[in-house]
Coordinates of C-alpha atoms and ligand atoms in Angstrom, one line a residue:
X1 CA 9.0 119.4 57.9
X2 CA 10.4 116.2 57.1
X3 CA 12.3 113.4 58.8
X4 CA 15.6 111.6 57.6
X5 CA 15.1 108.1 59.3
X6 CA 16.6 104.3 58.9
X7 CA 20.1 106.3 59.6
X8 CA 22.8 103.3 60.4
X9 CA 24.9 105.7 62.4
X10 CA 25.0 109.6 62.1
X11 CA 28.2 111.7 62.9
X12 CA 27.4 115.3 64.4
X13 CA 31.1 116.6 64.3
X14 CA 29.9 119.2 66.9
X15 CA 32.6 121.5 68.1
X16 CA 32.9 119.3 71.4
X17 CA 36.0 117.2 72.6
X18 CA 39.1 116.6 70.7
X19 CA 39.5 116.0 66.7
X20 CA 38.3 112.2 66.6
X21 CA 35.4 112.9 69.0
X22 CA 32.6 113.3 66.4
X23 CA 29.4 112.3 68.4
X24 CA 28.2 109.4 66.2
X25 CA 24.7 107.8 67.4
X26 CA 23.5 104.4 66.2
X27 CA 20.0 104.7 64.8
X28 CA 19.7 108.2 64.4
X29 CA 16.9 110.1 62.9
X30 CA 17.3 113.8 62.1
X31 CA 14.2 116.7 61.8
X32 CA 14.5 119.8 59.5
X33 CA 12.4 122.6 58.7
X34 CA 13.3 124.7 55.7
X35 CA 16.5 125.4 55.4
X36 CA 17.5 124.3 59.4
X37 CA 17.8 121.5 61.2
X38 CA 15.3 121.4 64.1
X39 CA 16.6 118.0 65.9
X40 CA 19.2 115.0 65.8
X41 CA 19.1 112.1 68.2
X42 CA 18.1 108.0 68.2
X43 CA 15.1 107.4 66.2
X44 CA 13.5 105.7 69.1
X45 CA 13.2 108.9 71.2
X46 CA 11.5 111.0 68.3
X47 CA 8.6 112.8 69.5
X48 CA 5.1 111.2 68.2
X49 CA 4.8 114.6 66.3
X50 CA 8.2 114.3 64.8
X51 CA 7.1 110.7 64.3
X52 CA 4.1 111.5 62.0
X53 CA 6.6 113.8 59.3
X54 CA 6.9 113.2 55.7
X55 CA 10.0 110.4 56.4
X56 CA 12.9 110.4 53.8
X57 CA 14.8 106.7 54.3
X58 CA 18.7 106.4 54.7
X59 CA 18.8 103.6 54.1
X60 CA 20.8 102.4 56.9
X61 CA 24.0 104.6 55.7
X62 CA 26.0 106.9 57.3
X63 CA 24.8 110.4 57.8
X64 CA 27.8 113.3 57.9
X65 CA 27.4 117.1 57.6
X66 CA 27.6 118.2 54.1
X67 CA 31.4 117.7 53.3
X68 CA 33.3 121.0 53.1
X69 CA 36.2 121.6 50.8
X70 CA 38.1 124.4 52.5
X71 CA 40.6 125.1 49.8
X72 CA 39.8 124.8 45.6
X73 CA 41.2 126.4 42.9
X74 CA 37.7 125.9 41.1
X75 CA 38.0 128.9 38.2
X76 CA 40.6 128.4 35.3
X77 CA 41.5 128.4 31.6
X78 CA 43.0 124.6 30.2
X79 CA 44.8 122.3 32.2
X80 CA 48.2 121.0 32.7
X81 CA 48.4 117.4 32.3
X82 CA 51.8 117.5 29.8
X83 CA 53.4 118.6 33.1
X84 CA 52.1 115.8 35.2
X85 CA 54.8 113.6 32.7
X86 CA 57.4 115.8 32.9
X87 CA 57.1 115.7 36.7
X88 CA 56.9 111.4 36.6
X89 CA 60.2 112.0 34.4
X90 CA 61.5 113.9 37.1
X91 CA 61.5 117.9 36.6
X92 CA 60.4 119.6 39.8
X93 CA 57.5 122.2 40.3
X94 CA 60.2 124.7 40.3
X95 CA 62.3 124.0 37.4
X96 CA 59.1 123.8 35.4
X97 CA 57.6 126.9 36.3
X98 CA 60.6 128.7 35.7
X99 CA 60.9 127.4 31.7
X100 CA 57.2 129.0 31.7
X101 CA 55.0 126.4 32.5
X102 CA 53.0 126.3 36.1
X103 CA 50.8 128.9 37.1
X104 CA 51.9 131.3 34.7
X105 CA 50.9 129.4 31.6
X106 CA 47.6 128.6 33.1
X107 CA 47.0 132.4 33.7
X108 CA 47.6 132.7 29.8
X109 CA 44.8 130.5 29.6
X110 CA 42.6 131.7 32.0
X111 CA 43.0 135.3 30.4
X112 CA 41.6 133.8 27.1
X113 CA 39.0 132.3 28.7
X114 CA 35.7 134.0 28.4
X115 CA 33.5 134.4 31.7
X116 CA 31.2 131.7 30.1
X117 CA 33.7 129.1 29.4
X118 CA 35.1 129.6 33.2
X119 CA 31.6 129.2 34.4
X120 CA 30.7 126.6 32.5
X121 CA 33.8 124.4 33.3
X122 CA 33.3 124.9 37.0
X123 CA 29.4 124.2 36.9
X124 CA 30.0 121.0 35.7
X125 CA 32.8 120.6 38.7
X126 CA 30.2 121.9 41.1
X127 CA 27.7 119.1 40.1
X128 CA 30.0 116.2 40.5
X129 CA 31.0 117.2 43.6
X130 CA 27.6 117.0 45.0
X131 CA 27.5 113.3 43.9
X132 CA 30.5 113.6 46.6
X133 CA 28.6 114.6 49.7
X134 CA 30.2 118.2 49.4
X135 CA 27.7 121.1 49.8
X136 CA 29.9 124.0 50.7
X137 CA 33.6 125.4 49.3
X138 CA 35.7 127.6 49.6
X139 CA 37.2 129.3 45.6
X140 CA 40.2 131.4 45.2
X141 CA 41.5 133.9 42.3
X142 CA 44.9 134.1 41.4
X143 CA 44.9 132.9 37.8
X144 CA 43.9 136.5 37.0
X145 CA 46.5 138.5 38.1
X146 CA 45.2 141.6 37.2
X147 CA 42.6 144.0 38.1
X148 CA 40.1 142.9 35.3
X149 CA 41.4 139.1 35.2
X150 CA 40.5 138.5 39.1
X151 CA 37.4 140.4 39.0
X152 CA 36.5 138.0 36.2
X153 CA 36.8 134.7 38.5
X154 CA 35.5 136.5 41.3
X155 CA 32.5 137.7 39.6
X156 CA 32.5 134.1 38.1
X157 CA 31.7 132.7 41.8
X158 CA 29.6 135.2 42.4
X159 CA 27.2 133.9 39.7
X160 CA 27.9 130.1 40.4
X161 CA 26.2 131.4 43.8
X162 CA 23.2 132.6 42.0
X163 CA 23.0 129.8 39.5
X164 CA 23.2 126.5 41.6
X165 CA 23.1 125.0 44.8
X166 CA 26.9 124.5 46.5
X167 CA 27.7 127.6 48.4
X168 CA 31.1 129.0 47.3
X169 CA 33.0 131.3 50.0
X170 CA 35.2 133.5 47.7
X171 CA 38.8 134.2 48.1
X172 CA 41.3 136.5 46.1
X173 CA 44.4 135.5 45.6
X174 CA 46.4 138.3 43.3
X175 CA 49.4 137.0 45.4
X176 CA 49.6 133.9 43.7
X177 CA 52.7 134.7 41.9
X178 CA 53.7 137.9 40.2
X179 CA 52.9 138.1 36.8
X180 CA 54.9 138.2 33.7
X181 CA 54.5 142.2 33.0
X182 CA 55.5 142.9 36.6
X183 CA 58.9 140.6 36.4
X184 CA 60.5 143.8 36.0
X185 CA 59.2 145.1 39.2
X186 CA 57.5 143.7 42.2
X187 CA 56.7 146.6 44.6
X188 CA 55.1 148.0 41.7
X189 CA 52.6 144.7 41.6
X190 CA 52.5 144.6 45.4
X191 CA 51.2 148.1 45.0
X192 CA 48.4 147.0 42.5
X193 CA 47.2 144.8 44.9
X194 CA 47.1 146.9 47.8
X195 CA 46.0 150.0 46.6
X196 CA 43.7 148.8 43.7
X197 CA 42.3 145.2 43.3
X198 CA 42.1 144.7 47.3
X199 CA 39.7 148.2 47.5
X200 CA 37.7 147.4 44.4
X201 CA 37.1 143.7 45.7
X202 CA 36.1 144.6 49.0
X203 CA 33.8 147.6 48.0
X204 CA 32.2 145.2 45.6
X205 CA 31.7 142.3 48.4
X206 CA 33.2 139.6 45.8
X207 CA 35.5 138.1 48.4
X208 CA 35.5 137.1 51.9
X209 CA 38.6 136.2 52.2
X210 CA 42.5 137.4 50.8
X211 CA 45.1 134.8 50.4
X212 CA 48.7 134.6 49.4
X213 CA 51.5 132.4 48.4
X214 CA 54.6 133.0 50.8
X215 CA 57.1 130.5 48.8
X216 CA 60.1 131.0 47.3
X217 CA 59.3 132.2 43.1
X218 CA 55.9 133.4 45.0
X219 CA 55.8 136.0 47.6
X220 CA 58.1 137.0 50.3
X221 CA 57.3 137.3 54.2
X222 CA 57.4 141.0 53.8
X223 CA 55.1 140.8 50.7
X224 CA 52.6 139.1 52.2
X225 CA 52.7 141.1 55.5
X226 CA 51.7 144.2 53.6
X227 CA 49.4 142.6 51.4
X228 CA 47.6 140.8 54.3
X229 CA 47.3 143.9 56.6
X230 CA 45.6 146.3 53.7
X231 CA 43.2 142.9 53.0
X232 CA 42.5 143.6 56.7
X233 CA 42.2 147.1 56.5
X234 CA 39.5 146.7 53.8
X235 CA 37.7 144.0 56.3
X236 CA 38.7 140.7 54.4
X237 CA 39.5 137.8 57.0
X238 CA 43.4 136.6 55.4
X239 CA 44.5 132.8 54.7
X240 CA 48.3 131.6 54.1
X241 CA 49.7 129.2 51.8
X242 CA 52.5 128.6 54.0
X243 CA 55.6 126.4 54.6
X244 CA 54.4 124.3 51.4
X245 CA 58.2 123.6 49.6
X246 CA 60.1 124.9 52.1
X247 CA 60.1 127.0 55.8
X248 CA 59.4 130.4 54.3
X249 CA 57.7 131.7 58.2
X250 CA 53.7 131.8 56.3
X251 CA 52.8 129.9 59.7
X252 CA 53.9 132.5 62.0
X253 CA 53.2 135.4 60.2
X254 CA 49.4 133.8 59.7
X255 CA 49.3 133.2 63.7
X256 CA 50.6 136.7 64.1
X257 CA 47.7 138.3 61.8
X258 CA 44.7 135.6 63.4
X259 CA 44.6 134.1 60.2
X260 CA 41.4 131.6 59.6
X261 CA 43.6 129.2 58.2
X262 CA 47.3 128.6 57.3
X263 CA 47.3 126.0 54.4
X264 CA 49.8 123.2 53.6
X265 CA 52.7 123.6 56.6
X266 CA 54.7 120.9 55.3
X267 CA 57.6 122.6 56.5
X268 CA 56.7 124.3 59.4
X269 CA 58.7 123.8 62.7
X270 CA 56.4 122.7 66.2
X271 CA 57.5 126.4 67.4
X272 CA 55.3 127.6 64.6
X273 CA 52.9 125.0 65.0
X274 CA 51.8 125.7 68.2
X275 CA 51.3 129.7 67.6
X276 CA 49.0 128.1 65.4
X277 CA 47.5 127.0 68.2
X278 CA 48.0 129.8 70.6
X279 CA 45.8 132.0 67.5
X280 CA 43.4 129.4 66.8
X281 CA 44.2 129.5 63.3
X282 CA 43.0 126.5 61.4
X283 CA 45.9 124.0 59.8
X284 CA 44.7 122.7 56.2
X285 CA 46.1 119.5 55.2
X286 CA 46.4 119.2 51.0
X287 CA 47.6 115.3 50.7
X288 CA 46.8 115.9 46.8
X289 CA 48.9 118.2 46.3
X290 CA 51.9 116.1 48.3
X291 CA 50.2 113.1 46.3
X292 CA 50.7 114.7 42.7
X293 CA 53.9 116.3 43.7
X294 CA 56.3 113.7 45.5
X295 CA 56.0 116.1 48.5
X296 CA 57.0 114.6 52.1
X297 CA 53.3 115.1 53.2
X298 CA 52.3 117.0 56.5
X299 CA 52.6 114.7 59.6
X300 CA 49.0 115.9 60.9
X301 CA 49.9 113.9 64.7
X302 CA 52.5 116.3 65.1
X303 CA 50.1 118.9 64.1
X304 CA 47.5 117.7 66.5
X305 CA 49.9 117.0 69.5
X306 CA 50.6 121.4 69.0
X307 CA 47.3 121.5 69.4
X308 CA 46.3 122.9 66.0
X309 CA 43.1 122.1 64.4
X310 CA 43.6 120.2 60.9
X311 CA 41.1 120.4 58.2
X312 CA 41.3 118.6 54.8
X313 CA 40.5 120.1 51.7
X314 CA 41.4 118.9 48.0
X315 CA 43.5 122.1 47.0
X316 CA 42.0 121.2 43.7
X317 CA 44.0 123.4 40.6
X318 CA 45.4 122.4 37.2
X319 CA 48.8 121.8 38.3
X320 CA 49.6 120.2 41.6
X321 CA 46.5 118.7 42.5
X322 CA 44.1 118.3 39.4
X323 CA 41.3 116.1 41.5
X324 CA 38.0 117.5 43.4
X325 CA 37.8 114.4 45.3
X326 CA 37.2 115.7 48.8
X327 CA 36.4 111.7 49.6
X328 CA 40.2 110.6 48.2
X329 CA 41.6 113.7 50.1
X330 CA 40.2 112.1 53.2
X331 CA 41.5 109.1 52.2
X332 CA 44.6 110.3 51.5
X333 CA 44.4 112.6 55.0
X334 CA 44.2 108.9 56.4
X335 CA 47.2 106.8 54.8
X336 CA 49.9 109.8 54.1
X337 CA 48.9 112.4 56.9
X338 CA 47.9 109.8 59.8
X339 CA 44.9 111.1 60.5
X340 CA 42.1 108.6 62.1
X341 CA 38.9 108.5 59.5
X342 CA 37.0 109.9 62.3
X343 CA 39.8 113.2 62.4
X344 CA 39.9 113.2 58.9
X345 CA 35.9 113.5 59.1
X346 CA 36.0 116.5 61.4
X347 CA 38.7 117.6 59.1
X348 CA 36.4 117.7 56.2
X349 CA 33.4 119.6 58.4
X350 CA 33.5 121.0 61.6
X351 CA 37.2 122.1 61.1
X352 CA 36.9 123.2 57.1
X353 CA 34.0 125.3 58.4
X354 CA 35.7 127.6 60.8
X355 CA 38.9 127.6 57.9
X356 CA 36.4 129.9 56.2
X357 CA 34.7 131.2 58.9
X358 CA 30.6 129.3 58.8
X359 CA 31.1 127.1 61.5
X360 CA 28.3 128.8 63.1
X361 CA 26.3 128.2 60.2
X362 CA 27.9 125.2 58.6
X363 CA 30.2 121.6 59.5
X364 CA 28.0 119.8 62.0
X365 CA 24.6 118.2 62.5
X366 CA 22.8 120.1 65.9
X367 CA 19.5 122.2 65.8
X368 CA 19.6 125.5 64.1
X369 CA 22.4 125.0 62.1
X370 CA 21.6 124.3 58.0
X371 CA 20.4 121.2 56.9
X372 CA 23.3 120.5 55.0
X373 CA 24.2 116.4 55.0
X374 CA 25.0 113.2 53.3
X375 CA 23.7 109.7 53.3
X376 CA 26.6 107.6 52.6
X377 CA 27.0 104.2 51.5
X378 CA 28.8 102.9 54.2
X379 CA 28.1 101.7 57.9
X380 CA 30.6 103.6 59.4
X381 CA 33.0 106.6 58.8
X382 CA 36.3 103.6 58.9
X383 CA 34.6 101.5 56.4
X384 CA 33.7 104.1 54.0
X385 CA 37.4 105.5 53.8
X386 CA 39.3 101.9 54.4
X387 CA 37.0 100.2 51.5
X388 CA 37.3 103.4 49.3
X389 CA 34.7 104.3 46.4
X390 CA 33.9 106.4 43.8
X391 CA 31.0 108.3 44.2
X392 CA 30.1 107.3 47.7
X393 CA 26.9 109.4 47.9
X394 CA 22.9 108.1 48.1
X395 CA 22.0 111.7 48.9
X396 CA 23.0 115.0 49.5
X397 CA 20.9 117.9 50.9
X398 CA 21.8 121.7 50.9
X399 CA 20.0 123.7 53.0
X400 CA 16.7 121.2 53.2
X401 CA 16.7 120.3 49.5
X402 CA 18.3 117.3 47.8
X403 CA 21.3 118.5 45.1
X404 CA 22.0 114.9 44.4
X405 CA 19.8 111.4 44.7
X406 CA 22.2 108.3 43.7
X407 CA 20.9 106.8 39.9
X408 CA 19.8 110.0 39.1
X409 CA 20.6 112.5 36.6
Ligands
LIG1 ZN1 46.3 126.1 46.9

């Protein structure tokens, strides 16, 4: 049983008080044993038994609960940064997506990917974002787009989950966009979805979760509803990318089905936001995405004065948001979104936890939950996101073992 101690100020992010209210304490110390953490408070009230522990030293940083990115693309063939000039140049996401470039021409790649080249590329994703504090993410499909190709990035996660430390929470997303041999004929993909990847993927556990993308050249409102209601059928929880480009209804339609999260809401109208609330369905703000996109970004104040919930997550893919930097995303949560660094914290824990349903598990720092955390170098959550850094990390523990120790390999 050891003891983290020499703490400068520790954050607990417990599911207490409004958004900014994260619990910090000066001088912390925290206990685990195994896997769980046993106790958190001010080093000078450990117990002389707690006392006497094997002591691992902060440092005097700042301890968070192991960041959680909520919303990743992580699995797919090449990468799209020719498109990232044409968009400085001016084309938009649409107009290039419709010449055959967006996610279409990265599900070309990712069917000529091999399993082992997918895994491979998002092992060596997985490790840096250790060095980020992160310990926990959410995946999606979606570059598949057919029974075989989504059952190849879901069984992809699955064995990332075997093979190395960050716990990925699996989502399928065969409503990403309709693939090319389906142009023809929608209802007839809608069906594939419903009636054959949705029961394979559930009778094989390899997702948790069922997404789609309710946009215009995506999915319709009527699309998703059916789609979402057989992912529920088969016992999935459902997620939304909603209201991203424009106001499509993915924010009512994910309040109406108690959604764990709608992502992006952009464009969504306060009526919608504050079903949101009503449900107590998770808002995820992507600032990368609006970053990399010349989006107006998501006014999260108007967000929090509905009374919805906003997590921050990187949205990381190969077209509109090509960065895993759940730090930046914070960052960016901060200076486009208006979030407080202490909201955008909670954001990135407490709140990212229940997007993917393990906040019981996961997202703060309180007895029996994991020992998931990060030293940080900095004193305070403010200073680490105002003086932004690279690789802001000392250590990072996953479930009472350290996944990442600054200057080493
Ligand atoms: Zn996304």
């Amino acid at each position: 049983m050891p003891v983290l101690v020499n703490i400068g100020q520790l954050a607990c992010c417990r599911d207490e008080g409004s958004q900014r209210n994260i619990q910090r304490i000066d001088g912390a110390a925290l206990v685990w044993e195994g896997e769980h953490i046993v106790w958190v408070g001010r080093e000078r009230d450990l117990s002389p038994e707690h006392a006497r522990l094997e002591r691992w030293d902060a440092g005097g940083g700042l301890v968070v609960p192991g960041l959680v990115d909520c919303h990743t693309h992580l699995a797919f063939g090449g990468f799209r940064a020719e498109e990232f000039a044409r968009r400085i140049a001016g084309e938009s996401y649409l107009d290039i997506a419709k010449k055959g470039g967006g996610i279409l021409s990265t599900v070309q790649a990712t069917r000529q990917a091999s399993k082992g080249e997918l895994f491979d590329k998002a092992l060596a994703v997985l490790r840096e974002m250790a060095t980020l504090g992160v310990t926990t993410i959410e995946a999606k499909s979606g570059y598949g787009l057919s029974l075989d190709d989504e059952l190849k990035l879901l069984e992809v996660y699955d064995e990332l989950n075997r093979a190395q430390p960050i716990e990925i929470v699996p989502t399928l997303l065969a409503a990403h966009v309709v693939p090319p041999e389906h142009r023809a004929s929608r209802t007839a993909y809608v069906r594939l979805v419903v009636e054959e990847i949705i029961p394979e993927v559930a009778r094989r556990s390899l997702a948790k979760f069922c997404d789609v993308f309710v946009e215009e050249g995506a999915f319709t409102l009527d699309e998703a509803r059916t789609i979402l209601e057989a992912a529920k059928r088969h016992g999935l929880g459902v997620k939304l990318h909603a209201d991203q480009l424009s106001e499509g209804g993915g924010a009512r339609l994910a309040a109406e089905l108690s959604a764990a999260s709608a992502d992006h809401l952009e464009h969504a109208s306060d009526d919608d936001l504050s079903a949101l609330a009503e449900a107590g369905v998770v808002g995820v703000t992507l600032p990368l995405a609006s970053l990399y996109t010349f989006g107006t970004p998501v006014d999260a104040r108007r967000l929090l004065r509905q009374g919805v919930r906003v997590a921050v997550a990187t949205d990381y893919n190969p077209g509109s948001a090509p960065s895993y930097q759940l730090p930046l995303a914070m960052l960016l949560a901060c200076t486009l979104n208006r979030l407080t660094p202490a909201e955008a914290l909670k954001g990135a824990t407490l709140y990212a936890a229940q997007a993917i349903g393990k906040e019981g598990e996961i997202g703060s720092l309180e007895a029996n939950k994991r020992a998931d955390f990060a030293v940080l170098d900095a004193p305070n959550v403010e200073h680490l996101l105002y003086h932004f850094r690279v690789g802001p990390a000392r250590l990072t523990v996953k479930s009472g073992h350290a996944i990442h120790r600054a200057g080493t390999a």
